[in-house]
mmCIF file of C-alpha atoms and ligand atoms in Angstrom:
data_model
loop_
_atom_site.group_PDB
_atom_site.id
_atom_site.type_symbol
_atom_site.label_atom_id
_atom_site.label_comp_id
_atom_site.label_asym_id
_atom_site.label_seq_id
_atom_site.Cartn_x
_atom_site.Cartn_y
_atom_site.Cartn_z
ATOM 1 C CA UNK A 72 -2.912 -28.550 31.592
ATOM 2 C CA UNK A 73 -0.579 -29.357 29.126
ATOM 3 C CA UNK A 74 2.198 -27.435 28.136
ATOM 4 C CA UNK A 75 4.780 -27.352 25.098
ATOM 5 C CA UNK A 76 7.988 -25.931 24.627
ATOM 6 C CA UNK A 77 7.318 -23.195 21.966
ATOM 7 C CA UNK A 78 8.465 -19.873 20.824
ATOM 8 C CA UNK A 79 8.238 -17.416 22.534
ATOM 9 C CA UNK A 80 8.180 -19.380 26.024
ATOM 10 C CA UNK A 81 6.006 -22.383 26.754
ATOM 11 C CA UNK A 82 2.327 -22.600 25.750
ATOM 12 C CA UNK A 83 -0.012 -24.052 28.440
ATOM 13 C CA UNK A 84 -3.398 -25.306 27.268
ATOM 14 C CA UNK A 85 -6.082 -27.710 28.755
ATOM 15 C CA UNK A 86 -6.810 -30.723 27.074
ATOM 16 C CA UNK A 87 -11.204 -29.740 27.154
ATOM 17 C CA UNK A 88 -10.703 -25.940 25.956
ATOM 18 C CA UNK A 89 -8.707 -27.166 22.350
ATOM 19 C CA UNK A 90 -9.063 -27.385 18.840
ATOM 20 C CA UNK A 91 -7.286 -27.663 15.601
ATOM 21 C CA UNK A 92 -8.089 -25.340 12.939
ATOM 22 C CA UNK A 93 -6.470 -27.042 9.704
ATOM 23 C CA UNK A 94 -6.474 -24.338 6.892
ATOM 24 C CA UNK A 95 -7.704 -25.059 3.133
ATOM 25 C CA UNK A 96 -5.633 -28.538 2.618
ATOM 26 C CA UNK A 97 -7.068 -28.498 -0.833
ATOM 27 C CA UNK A 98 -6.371 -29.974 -3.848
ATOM 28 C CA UNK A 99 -6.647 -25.945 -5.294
ATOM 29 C CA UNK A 100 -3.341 -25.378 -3.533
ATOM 30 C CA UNK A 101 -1.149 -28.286 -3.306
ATOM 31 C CA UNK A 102 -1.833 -29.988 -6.315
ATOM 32 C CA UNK A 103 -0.431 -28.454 -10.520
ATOM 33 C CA UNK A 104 -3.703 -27.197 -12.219
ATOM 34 C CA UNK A 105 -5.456 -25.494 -9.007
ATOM 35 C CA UNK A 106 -5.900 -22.049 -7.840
ATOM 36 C CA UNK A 107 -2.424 -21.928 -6.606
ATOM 37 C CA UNK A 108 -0.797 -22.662 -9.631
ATOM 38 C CA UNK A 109 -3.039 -20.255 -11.657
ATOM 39 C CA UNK A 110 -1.202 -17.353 -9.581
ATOM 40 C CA UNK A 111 2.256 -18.552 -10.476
ATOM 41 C CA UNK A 112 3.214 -20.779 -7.526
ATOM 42 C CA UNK A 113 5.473 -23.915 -7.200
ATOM 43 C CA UNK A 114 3.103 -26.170 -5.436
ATOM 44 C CA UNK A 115 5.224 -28.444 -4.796
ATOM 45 C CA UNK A 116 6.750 -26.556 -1.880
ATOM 46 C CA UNK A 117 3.849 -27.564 0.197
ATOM 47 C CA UNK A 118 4.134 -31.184 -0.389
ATOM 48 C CA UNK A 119 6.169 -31.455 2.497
ATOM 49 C CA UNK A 120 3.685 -30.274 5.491
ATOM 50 C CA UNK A 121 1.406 -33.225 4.007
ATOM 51 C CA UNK A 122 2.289 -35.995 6.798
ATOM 52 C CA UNK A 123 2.775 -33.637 9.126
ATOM 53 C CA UNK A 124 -0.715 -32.296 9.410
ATOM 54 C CA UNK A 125 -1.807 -36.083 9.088
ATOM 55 C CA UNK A 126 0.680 -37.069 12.014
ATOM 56 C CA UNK A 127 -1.305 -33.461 13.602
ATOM 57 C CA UNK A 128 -5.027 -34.254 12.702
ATOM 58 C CA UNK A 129 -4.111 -38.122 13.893
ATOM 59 C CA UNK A 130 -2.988 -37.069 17.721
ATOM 60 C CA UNK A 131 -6.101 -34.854 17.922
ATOM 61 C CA UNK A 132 -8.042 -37.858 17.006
ATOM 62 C CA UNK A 133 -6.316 -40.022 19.070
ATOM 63 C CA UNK A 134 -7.394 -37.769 22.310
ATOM 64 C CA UNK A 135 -10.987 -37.295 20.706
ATOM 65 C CA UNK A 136 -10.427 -33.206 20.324
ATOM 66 C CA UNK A 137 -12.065 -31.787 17.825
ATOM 67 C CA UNK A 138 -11.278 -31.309 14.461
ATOM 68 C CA UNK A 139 -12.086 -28.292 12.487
ATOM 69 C CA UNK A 140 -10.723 -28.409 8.533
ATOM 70 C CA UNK A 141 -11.188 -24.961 5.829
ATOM 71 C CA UNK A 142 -11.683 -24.495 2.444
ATOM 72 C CA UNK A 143 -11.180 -21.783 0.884
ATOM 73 C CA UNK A 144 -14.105 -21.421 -2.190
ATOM 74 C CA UNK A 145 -16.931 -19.695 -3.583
ATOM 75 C CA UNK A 146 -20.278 -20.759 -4.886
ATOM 76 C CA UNK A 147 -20.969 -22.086 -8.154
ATOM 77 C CA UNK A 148 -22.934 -18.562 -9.458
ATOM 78 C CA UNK A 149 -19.264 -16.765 -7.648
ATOM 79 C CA UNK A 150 -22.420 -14.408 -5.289
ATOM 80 C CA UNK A 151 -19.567 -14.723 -2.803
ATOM 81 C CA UNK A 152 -16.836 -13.960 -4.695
ATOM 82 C CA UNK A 153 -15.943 -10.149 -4.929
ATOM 83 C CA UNK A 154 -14.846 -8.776 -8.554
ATOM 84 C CA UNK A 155 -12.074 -7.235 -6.472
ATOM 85 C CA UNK A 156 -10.837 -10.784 -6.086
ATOM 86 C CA UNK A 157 -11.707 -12.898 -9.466
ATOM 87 C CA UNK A 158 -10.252 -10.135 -11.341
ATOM 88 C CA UNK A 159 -7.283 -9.692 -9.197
ATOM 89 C CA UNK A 160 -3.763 -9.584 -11.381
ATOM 90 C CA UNK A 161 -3.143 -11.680 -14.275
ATOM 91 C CA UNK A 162 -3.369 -15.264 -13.536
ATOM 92 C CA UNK A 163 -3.767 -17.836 -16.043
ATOM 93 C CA UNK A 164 -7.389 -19.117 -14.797
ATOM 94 C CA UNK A 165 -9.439 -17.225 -12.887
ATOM 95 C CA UNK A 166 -11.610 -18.034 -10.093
ATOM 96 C CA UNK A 167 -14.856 -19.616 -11.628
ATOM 97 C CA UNK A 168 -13.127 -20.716 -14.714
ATOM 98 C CA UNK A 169 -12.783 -24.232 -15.861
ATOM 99 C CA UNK A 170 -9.473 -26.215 -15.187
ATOM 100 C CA UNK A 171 -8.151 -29.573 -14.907
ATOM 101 C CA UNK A 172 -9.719 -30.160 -11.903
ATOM 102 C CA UNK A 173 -13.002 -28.920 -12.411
ATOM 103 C CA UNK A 174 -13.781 -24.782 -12.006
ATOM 104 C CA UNK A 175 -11.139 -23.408 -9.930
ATOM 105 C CA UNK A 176 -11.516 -22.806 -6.589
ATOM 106 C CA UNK A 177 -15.602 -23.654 -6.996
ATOM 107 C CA UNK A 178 -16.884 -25.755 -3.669
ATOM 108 C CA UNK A 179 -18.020 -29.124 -5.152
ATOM 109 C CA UNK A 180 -15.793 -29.157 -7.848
ATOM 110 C CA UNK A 181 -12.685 -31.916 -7.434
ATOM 111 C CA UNK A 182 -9.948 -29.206 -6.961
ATOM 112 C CA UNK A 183 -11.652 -27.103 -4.030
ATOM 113 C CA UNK A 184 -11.858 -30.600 -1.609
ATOM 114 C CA UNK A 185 -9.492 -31.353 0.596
ATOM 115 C CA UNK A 186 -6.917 -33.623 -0.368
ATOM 116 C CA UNK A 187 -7.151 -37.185 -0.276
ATOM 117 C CA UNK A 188 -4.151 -37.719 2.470
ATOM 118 C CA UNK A 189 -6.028 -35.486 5.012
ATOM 119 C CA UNK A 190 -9.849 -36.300 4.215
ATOM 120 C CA UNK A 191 -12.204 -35.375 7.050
ATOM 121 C CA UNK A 192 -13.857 -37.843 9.242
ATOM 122 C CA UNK A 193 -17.581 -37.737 9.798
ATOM 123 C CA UNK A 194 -17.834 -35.711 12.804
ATOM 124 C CA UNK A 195 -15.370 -33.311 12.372
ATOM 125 C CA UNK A 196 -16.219 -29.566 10.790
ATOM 126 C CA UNK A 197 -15.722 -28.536 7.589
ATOM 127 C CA UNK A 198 -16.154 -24.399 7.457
ATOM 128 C CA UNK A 199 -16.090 -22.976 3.438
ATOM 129 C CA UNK A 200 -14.833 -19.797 3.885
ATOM 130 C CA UNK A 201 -15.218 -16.680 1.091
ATOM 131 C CA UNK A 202 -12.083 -15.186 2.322
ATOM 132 C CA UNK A 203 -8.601 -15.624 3.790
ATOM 133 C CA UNK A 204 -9.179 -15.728 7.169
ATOM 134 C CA UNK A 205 -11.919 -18.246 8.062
ATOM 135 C CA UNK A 206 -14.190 -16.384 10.907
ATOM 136 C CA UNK A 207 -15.457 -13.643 7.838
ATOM 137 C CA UNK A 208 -18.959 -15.152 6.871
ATOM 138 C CA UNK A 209 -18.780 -18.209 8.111
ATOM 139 C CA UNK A 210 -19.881 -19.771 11.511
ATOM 140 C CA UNK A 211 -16.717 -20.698 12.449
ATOM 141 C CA UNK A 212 -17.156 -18.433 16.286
ATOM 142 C CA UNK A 213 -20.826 -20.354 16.637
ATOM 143 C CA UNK A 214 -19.111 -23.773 16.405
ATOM 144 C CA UNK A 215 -16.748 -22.939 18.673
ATOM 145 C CA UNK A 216 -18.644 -21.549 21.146
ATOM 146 C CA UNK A 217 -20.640 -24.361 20.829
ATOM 147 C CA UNK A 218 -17.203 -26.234 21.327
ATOM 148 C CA UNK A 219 -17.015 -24.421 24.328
ATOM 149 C CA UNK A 220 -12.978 -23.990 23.651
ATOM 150 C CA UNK A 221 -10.189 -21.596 24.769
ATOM 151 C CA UNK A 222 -7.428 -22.285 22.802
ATOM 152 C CA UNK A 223 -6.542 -22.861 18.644
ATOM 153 C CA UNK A 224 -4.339 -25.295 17.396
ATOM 154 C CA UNK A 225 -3.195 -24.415 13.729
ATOM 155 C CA UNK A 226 -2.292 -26.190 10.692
ATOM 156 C CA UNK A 227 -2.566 -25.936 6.871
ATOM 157 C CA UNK A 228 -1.613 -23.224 3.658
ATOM 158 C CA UNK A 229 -0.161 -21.024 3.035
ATOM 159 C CA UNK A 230 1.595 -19.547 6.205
ATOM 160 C CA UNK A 231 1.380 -16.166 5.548
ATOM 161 C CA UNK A 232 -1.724 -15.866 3.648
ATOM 162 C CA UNK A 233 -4.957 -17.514 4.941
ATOM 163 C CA UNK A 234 -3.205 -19.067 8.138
ATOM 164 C CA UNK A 235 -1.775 -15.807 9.502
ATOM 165 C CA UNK A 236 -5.303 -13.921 8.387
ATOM 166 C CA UNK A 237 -7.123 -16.909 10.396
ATOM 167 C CA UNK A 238 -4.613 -16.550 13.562
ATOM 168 C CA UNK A 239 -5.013 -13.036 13.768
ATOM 169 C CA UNK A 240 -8.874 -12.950 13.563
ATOM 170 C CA UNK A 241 -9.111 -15.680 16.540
ATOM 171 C CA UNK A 242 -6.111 -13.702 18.322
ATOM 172 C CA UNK A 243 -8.927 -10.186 18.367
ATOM 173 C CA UNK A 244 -11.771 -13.026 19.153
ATOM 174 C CA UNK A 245 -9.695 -13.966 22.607
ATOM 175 C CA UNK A 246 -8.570 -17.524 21.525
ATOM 176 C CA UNK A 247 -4.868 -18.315 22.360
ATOM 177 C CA UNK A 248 -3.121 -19.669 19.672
ATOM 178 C CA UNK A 249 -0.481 -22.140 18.625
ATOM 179 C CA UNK A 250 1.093 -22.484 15.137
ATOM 180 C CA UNK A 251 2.345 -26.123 14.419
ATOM 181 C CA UNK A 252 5.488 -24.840 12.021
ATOM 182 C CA UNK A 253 6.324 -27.496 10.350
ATOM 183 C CA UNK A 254 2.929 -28.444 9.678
ATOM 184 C CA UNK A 255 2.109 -24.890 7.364
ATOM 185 C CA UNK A 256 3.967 -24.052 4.614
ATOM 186 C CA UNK A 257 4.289 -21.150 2.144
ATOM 187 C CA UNK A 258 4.723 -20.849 -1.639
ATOM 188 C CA UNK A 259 7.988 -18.701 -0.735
ATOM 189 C CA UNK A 260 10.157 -19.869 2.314
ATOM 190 C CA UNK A 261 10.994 -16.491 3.424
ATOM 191 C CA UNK A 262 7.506 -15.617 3.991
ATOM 192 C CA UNK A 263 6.776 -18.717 6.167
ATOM 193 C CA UNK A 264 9.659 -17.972 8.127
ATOM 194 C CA UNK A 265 9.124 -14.283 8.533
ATOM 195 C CA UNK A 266 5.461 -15.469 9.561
ATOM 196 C CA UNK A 267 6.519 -17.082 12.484
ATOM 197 C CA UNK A 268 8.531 -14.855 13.968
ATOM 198 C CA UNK A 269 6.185 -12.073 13.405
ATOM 199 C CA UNK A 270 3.324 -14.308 14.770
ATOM 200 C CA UNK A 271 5.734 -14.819 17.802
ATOM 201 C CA UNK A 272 7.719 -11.768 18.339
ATOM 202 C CA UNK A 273 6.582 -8.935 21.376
ATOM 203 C CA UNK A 274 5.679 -11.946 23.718
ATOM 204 C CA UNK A 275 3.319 -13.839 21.701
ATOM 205 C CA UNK A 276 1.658 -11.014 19.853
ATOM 206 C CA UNK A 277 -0.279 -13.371 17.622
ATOM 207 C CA UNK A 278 0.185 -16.540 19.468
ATOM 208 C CA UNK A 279 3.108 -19.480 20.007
ATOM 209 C CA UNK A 280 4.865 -21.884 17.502
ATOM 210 C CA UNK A 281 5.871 -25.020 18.191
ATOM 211 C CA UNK A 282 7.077 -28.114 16.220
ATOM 212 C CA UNK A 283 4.800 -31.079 16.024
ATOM 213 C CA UNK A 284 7.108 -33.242 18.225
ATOM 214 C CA UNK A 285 6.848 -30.793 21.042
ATOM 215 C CA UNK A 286 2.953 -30.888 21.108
ATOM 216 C CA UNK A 287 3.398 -34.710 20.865
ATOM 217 C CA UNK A 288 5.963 -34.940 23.444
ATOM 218 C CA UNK A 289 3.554 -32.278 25.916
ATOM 219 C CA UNK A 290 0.731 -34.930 25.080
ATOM 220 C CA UNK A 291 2.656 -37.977 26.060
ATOM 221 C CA UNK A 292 2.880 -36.811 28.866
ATOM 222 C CA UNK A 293 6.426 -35.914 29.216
ATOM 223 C CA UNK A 294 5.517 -32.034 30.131
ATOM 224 C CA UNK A 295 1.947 -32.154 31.810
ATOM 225 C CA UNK A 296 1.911 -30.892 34.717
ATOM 226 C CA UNK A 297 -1.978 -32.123 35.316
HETATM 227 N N1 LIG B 152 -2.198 -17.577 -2.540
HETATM 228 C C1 LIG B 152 -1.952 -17.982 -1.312
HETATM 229 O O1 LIG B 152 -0.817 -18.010 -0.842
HETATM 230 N N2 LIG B 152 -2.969 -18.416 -0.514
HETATM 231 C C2 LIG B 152 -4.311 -18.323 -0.778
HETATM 232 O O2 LIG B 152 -4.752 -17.751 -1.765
HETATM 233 N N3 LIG B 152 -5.167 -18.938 0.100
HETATM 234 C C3 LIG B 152 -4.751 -19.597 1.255
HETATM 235 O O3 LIG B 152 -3.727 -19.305 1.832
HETATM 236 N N4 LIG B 152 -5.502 -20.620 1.659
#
């Protein structure tokens, strides 16, 4: 086992039962002309949590765990996008329509990939998801129970929004879950941080959060105990 000092109180997990879950690192949401900024978002407060998740998806590599990346998107014809959602508010482009990086928020269009700083390797999983959270019709619980794993490691944006909707679905599915903090971020600061403590608070209702540099310093082997 493994085990990192985290909030609430240390999270144990062993090194063949993990995986990290790295949420919709797309171009749609961290780069001006994407979905994000079509809703009214300053993008550039996730620019930050960029090296972070590489630093993140780099020790998983390192220890050959696996690797499990999101995207948030719809097909081309939108058959999986609800009206409820497209026509949601006011925004300047909607989902489906055409922007600087292709439709927005389209899979296979330039703007719904992940970003070029975090690109997956062959091997690792890459789950389009419809919705927020990334179990609803997708196959993310086949691959892994295929994976045969225990606990979730979590990354990505925003905190609040499809991170927090994805924690909360694997919380009711049984995994036990960590939240890397300063490797999610939020269009609005407050939210992030109310996120975490929320995700935290009653003894881990949710699951644990932990800076990078404590999972590092568990996997150096500075707190294994085995
Ligand atoms: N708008 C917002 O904060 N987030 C999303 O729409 N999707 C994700 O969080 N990926």
């Amino acid at each position: 086992m493994f085990t990192v000092k985290a909030a609430p109180f240390d999270y144990s997990f062993p090194p063949d039962k993990v995986a990290l879950i790295v949420i919709d690192m797309q171009r749609d949401f961290v780069e001006p002309g994407g979905f994000g900024e079509t809703l009214g978002n300053d993008v550039s407060l996730l620019t930050p949590v960029i090296p972070v998740v590489a630093d993140l998806i780099a020790l998983f590599r390192k220890n050959n765990w696996p690797v499990i990346h999101t995207r948030e998107n719809h097909a081309p014809d939108l058959s999986d996008c609800p009206p409820a959602k497209r026509d949601r508010g006011n925004p300047a482009l909607r989902i489906g329509d055409d922007g600087p990086m292709g439709r927005i928020l389209i899979r296979g269009e330039p703007g719904a990939d992940i970003i070029d700083a975090l690109k997956p390797l062959p091997g690792e999983y890459v789950v389009d998801k419809p919705g927020k959270g990334a179990f609803y019709a997708t196959d993310l619980s086949s691959i892994l129970k295929d994976l045969d794993v225990t606990h979730l490691v979590f990354a990505g944006v925003t905190t609040e929004v499809c991170v927090q909707t994805t924690m909360r679905e694997a919380n009711d599915r049984g995994f036990t879950n960590l939240l890397i903090a300063d490797a999610t971020g939020s269009y609005f600061p407050a939210f992030k941080e109310a996120t975490i403590a929320m995700i935290a608070a009653q003894g881990a209702i949710v699951g644990w959060v932990a800076p990078l540099s404590a999972l590092a310093e568990a996997v150096s082997g500075g707190k294994s105990d085995g």
